[in-house]
CSV table of C-alpha atoms in Angstrom, one decimal:
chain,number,residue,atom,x,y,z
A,14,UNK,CA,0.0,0.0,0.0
A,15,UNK,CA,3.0,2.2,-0.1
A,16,UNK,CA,2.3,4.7,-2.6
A,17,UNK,CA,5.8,5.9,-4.5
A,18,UNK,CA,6.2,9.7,-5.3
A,19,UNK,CA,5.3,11.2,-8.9
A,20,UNK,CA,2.3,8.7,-9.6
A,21,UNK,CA,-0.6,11.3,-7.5
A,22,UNK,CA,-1.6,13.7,-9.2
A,23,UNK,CA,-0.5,17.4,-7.1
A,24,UNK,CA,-4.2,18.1,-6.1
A,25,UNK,CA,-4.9,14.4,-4.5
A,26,UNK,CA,-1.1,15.2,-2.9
A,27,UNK,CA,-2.8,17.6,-1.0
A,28,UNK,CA,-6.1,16.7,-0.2
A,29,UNK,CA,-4.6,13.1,1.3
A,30,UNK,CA,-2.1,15.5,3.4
A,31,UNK,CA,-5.1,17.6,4.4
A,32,UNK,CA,-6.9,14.5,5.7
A,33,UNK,CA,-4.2,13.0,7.1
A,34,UNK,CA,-3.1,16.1,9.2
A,35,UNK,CA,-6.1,16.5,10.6
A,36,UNK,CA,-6.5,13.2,12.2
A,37,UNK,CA,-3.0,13.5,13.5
A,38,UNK,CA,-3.8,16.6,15.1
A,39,UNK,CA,-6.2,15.0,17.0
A,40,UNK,CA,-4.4,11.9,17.6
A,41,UNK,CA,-1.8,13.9,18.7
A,42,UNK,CA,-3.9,15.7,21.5
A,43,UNK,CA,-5.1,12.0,22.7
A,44,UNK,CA,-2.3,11.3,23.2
A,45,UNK,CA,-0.7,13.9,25.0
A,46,UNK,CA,-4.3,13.5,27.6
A,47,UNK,CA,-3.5,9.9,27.9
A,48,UNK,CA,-0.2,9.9,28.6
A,49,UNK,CA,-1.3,12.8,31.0
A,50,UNK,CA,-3.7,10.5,32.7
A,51,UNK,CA,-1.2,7.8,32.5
A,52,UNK,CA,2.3,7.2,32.4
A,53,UNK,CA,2.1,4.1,31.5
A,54,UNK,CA,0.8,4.2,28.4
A,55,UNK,CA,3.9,5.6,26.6
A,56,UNK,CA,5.5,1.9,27.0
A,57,UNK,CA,2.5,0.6,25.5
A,58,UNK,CA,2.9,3.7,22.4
A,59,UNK,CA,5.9,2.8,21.9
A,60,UNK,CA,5.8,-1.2,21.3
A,61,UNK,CA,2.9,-0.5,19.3
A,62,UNK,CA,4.7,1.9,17.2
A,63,UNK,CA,7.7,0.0,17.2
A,64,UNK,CA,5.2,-3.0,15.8
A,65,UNK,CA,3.3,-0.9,13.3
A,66,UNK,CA,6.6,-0.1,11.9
A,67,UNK,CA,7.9,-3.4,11.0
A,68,UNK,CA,4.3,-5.1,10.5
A,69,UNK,CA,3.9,-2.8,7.6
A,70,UNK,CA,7.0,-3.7,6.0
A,71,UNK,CA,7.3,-7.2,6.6
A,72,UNK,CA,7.3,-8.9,3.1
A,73,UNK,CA,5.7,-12.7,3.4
A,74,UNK,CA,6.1,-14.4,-0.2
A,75,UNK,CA,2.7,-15.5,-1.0
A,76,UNK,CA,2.7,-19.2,-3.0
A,77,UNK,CA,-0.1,-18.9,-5.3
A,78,UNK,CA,0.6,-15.2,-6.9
A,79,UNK,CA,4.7,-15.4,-6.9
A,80,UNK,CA,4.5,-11.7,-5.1
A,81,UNK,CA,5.4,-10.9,-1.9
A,82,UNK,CA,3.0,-8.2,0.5
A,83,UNK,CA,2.9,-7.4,4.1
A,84,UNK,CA,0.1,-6.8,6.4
A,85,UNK,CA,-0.6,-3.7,8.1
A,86,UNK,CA,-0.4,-3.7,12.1
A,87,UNK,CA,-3.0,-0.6,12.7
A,88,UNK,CA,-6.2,-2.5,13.8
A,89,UNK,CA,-4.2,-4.5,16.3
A,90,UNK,CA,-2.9,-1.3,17.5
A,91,UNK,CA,-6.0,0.6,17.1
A,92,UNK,CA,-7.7,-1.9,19.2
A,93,UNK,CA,-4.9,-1.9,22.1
A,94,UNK,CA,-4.3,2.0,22.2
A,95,UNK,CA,-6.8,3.9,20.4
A,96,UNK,CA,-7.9,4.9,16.8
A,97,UNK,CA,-6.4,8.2,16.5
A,98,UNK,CA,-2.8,7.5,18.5
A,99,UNK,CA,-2.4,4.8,15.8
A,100,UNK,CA,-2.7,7.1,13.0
A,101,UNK,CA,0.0,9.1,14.2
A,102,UNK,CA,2.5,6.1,14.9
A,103,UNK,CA,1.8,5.3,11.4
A,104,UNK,CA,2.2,8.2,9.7
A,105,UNK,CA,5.7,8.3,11.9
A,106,UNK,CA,6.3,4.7,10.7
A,107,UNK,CA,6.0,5.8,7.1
A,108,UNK,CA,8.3,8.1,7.9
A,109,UNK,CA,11.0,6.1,8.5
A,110,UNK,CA,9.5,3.6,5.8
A,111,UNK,CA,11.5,5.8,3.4
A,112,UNK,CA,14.5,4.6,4.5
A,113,UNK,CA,13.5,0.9,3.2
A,114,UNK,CA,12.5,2.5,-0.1
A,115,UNK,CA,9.0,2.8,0.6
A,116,UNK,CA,6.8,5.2,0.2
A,117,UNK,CA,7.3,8.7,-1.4
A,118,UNK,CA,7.9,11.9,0.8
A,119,UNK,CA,4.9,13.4,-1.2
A,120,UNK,CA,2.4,10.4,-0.3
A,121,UNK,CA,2.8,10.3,3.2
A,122,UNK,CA,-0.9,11.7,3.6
A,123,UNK,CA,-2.2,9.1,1.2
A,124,UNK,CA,-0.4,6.5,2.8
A,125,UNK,CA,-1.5,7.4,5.8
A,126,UNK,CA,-4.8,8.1,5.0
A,127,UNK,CA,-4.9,4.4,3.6
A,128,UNK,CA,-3.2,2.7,6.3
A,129,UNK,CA,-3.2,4.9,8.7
A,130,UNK,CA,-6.6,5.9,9.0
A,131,UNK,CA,-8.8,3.5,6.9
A,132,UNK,CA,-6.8,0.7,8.1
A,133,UNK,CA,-7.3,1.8,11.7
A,134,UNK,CA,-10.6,2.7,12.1
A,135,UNK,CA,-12.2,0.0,10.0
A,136,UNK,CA,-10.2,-2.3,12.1
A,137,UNK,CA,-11.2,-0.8,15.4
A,138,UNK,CA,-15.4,-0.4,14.0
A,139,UNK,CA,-14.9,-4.1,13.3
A,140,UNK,CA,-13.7,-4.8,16.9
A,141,UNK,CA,-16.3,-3.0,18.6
A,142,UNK,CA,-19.3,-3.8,16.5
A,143,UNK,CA,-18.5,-7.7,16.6
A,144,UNK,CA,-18.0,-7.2,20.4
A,145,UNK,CA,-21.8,-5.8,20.9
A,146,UNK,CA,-23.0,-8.5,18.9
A,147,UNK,CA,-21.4,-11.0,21.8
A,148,UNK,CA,-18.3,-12.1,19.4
A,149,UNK,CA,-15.5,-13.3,21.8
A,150,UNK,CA,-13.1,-10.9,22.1
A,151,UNK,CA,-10.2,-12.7,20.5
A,152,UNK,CA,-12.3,-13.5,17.4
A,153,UNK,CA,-13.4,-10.2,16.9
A,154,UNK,CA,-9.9,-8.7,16.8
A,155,UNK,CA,-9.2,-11.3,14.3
A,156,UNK,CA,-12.2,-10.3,11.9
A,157,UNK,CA,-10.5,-6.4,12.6
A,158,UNK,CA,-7.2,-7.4,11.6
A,159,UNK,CA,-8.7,-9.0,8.3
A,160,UNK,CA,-11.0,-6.2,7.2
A,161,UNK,CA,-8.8,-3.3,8.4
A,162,UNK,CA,-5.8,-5.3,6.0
A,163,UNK,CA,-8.3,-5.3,2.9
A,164,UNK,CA,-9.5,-2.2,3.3
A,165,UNK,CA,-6.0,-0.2,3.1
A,166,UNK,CA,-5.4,-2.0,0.3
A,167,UNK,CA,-8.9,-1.0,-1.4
A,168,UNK,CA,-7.9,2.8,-0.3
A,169,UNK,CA,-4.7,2.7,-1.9
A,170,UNK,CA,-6.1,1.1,-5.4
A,171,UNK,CA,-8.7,4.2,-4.6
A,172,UNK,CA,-6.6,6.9,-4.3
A,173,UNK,CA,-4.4,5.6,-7.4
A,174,UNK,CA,-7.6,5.3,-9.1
A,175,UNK,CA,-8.8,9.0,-8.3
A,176,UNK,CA,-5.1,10.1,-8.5
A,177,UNK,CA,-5.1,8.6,-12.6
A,178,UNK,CA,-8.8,9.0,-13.0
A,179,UNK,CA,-7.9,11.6,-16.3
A,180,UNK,CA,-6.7,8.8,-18.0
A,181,UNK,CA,-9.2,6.8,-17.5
A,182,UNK,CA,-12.4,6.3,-14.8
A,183,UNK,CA,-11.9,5.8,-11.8
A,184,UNK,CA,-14.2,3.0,-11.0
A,185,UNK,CA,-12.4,0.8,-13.6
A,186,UNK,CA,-9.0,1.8,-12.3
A,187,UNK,CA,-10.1,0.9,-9.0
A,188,UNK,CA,-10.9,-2.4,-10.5
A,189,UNK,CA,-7.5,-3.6,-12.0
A,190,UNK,CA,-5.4,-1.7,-9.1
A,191,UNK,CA,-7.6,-4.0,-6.7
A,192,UNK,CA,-7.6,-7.1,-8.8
A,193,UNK,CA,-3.7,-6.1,-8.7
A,194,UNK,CA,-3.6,-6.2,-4.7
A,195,UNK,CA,-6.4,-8.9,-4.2
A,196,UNK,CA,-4.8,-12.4,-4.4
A,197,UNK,CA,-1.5,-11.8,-3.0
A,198,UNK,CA,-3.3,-9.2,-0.2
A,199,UNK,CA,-6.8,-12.0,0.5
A,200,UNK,CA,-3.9,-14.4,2.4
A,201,UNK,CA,-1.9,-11.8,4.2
A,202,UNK,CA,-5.1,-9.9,5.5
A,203,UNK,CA,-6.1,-14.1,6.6
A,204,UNK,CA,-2.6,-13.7,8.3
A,205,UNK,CA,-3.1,-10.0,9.6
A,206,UNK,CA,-6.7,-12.0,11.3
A,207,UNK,CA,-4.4,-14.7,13.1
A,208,UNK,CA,-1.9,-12.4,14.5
A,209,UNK,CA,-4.6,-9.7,15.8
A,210,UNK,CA,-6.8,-12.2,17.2
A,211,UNK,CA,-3.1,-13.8,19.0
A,212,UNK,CA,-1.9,-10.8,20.5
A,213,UNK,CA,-5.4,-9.6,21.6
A,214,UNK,CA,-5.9,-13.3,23.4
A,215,UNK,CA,-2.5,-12.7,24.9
A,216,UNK,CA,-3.0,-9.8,26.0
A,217,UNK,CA,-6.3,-10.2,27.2
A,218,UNK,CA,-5.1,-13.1,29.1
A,219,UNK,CA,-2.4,-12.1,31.0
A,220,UNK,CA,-2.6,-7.8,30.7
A,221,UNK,CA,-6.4,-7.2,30.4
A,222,UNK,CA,-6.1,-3.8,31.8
A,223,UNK,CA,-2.9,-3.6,29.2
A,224,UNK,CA,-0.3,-1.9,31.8
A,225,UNK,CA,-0.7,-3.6,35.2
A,226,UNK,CA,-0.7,-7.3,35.2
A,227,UNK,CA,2.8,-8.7,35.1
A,228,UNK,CA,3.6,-12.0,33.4
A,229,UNK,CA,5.2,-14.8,35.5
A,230,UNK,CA,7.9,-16.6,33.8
A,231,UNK,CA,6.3,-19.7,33.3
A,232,UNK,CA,7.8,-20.0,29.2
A,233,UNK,CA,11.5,-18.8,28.5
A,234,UNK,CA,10.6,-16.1,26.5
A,235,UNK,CA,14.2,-16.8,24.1
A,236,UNK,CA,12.7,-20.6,23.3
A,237,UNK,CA,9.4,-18.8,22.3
A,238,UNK,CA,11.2,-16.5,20.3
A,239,UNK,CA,13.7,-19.0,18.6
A,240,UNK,CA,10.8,-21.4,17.7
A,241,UNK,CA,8.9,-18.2,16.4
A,242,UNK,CA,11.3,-16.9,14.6
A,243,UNK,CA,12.1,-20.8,13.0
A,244,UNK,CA,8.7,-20.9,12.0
A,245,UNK,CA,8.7,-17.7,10.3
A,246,UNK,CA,11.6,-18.5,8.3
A,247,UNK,CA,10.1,-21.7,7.4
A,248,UNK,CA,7.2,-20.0,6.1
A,249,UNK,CA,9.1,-17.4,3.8
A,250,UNK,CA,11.1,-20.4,2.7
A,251,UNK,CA,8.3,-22.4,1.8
A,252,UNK,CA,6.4,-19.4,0.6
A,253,UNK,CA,9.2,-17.9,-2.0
A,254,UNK,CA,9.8,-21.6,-2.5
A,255,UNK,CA,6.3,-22.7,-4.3
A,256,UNK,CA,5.4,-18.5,-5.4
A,257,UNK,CA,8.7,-18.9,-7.3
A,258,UNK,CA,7.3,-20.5,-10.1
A,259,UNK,CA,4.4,-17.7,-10.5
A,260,UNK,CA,6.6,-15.2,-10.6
A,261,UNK,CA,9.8,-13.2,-9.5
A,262,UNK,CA,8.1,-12.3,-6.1
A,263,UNK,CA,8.8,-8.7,-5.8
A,264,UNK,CA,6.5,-6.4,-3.9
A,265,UNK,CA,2.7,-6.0,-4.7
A,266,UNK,CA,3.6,-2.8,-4.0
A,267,UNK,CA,6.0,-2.3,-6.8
A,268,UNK,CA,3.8,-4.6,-9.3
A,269,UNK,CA,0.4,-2.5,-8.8
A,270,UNK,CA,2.7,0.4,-9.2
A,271,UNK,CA,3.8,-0.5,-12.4
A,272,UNK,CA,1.0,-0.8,-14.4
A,273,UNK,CA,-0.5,2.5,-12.8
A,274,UNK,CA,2.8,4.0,-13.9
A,275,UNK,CA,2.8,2.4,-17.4
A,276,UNK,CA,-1.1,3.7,-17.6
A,277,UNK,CA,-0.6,7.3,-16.9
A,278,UNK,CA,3.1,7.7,-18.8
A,279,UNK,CA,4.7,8.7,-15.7
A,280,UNK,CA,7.1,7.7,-13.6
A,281,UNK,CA,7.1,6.3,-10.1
A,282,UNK,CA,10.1,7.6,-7.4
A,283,UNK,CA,11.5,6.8,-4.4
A,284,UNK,CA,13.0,9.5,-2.5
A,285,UNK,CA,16.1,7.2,-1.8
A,286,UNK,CA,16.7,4.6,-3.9
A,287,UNK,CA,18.5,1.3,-2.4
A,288,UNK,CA,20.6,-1.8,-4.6
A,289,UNK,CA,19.6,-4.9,-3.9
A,290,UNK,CA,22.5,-5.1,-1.0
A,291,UNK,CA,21.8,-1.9,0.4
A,292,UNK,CA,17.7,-2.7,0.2
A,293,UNK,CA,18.7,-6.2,2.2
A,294,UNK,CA,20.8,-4.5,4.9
A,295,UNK,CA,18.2,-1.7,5.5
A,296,UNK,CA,15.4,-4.5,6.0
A,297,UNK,CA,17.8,-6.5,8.3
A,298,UNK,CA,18.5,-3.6,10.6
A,299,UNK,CA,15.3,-2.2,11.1
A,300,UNK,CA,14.1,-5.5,11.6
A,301,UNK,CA,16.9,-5.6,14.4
A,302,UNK,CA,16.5,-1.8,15.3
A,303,UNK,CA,12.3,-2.9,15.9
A,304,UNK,CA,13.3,-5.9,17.1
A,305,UNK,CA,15.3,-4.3,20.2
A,306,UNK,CA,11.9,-1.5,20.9
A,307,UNK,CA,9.7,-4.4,20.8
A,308,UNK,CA,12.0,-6.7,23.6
A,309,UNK,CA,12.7,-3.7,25.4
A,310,UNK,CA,9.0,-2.5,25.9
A,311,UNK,CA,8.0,-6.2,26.1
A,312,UNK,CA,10.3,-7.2,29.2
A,313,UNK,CA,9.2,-3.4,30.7
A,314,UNK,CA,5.0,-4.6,30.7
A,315,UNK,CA,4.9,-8.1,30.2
A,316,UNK,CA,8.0,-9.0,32.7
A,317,UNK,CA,8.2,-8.7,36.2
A,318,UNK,CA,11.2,-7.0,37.6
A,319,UNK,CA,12.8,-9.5,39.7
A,320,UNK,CA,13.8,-8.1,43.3
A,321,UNK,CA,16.8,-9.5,44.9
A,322,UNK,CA,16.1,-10.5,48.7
A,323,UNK,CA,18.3,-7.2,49.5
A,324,UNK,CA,15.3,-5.0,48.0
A,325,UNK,CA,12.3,-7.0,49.6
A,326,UNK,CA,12.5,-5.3,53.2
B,21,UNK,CA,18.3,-21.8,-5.4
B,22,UNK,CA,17.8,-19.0,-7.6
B,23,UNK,CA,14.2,-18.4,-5.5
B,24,UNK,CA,16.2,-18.3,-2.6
B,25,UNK,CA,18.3,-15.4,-3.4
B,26,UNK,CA,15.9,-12.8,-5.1
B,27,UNK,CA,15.7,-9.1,-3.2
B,28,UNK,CA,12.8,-9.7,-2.0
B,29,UNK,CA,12.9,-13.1,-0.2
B,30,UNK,CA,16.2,-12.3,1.4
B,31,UNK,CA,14.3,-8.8,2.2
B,32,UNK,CA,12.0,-11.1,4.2
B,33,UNK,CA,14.4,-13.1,5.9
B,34,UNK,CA,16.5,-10.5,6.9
B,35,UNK,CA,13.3,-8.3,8.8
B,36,UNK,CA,12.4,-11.4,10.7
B,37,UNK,CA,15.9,-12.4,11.4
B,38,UNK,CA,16.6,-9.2,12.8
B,39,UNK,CA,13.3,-8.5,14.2
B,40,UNK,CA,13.4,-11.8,16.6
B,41,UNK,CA,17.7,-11.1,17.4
B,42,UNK,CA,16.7,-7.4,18.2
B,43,UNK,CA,13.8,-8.8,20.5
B,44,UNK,CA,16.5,-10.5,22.3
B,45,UNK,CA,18.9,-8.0,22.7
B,46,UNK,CA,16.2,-5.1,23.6
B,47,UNK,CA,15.1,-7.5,26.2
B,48,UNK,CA,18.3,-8.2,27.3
B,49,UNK,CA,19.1,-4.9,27.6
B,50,UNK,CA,16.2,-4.2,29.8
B,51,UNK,CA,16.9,-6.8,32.1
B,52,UNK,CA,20.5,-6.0,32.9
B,53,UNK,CA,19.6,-2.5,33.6
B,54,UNK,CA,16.9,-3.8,36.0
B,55,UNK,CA,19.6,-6.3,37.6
B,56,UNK,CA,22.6,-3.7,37.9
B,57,UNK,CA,20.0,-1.0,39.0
């Protein structure tokens, strides 16, 4: 859903940035109250920002289509600290997004307004409408996490549709861009629905108010996090493994970019552009770089601070 | 192997690889700050 520079149109440019700055100015001021109220909410910010970052550039290979797409990360966040706060941390994410070649300087609003705010509040309207119809909690974030994933995406083929609509109209651009996203995005938003509805059960199991209940070390956290991270490496492997044959499995991204690009004679841009190296480094550390906020935050809530016998007078 | 070494896959690899050691080491971090402190 990451929207290069030069494909919008200038007037769409602005109207997204519009849109996007006013939600942040509200999200801002929510957040500023909250963290007012309580202090501990900045550690729970921060690993959410920290997670919206990397969810939202985490490539999974996808078998069938032979392209590669990532989910998205705001309803999960949405639903843990609030619509608006999550449209911030993403449009802060997408900030630093264009250091992985992501994302234009001039479609930061329309980025965010896709993912940001479309992908947030869809997510979180989801959540809390399932909830009043009696859906358990963990399967409602799940249905969030899928329908706040395939709606970004729809935005995004929207606003390349209304940013191209001269050439052509914009309900059949919205078509192909969607039919574009669709089969590599239908499995990753079916991932985005088992990752929401896991961290929301975990959550709501052992930190139901979020920031007081401290975890007992009954798993070792490094096993859980070796045998995750093995698993996740199986399923890239596996993934790029069978999608290889469909195709070269670059980035949705980049694919649905392409044809929007070859449609309106103009040319998409990255504000910095990586080689192949430099692009695998940059991923690798702010994997890394997430990696350490994530730990950091997740010993500081989910941990208890062990007292030696000295400190328990 | 050819599958195994395109941008994109190794793009992949790399954020998770990085994402789970940096989970450690933030971790880590935090909890030898806690026991020197």
């Amino acid at each position: 859903m990451h929207i290069s520079d030069g494909i919008l149109s200038f007037e769409w440019v602005v109207v997204w940035y519009i849109v996007a700055a006013l939600f942040v100015i509200i999200g801002i001021r929510e957040i500023k109250n909250k963290t007012r109220e309580n202090p501990a909410y900045m550690p729970a910010l921060a690993i959410m920002g920290a997670a919206v970052f990397i969810i939202s550039v985490w490539h999974f290979p996808v078998p069938v289509t032979g392209s590669s797409s990532h989910p998205v990360g705001t309803p999960m966040a949405a639903i843990l600290i609030g619509g608006f706060p999550t449209v911030v941390l993403s449009t802060i994410a997408l900030v630093f997004q264009l250091f992985l070649a992501h994302g234009g300087v001039t479609t930061i609003g329309a980025n965010a307004v896709s993912m940001g705010i479309v992908g947030t509040f869809s997510g979180l309207f989801t959540y809390k409408v399932l909830r009043k119809l009696g859906i358990s909690m963990v399967l409602a974030a799940g249905f969030a996490g899928f329908v706040g994933d395939i709606l970004t995406y729809a935005t995004t083929s929207a606003e390349l549709a209304l940013g191209l609509a001269e050439e052509s109209s914009a309900l059949t651009l919205w078509k192909i861009f969607m039919l574009g996203f669709a089969p590599t995005q239908v499995p990753l938003a079916v991932l985005e629905f088992a990752f929401t509805a896991g961290v929301i059960k975990y959550i709501a199991e052992k930190k139901p108010e979020m920031l007081q209940v401290q975890v007992r070390n009954a798993l070792s956290v490094p096993r859980v996090v070796a045998s995750l991270w093995l698993a996740m490496l199986g399923v890239i492997v596996l993934g790029a493994y069978l999608g290889a044959s469909a195709g070269d499995l670059g980035g949705t991204d980049s694919l649905v970019e392409d044809t929007a690009a070859k449609l309106s004679n103009r040319e998409a841009t990255t504000p910095i552009a990586l080689t192949a190296l430099g692009e695998n480094i940059a991923f690798t550390a702010a994997g890394l770089i997430a990696g350490a906020f994530v730990g950091y935050y997740f010993a500081a809530l989910f941990e208890a601070r062990k007292t030696s016998i000295g400190d328990a007078r | 192997m050819n599958w195994l070494l395109s941008v994109d896959v190794i793009n992949a690899l790399g954020t998770s690889t990085g994402f789970f050691f940096g989970f450690l080491i933030g971790r880590q971090f935090l909890l030898r700050r806690w026991q020197h402190g």
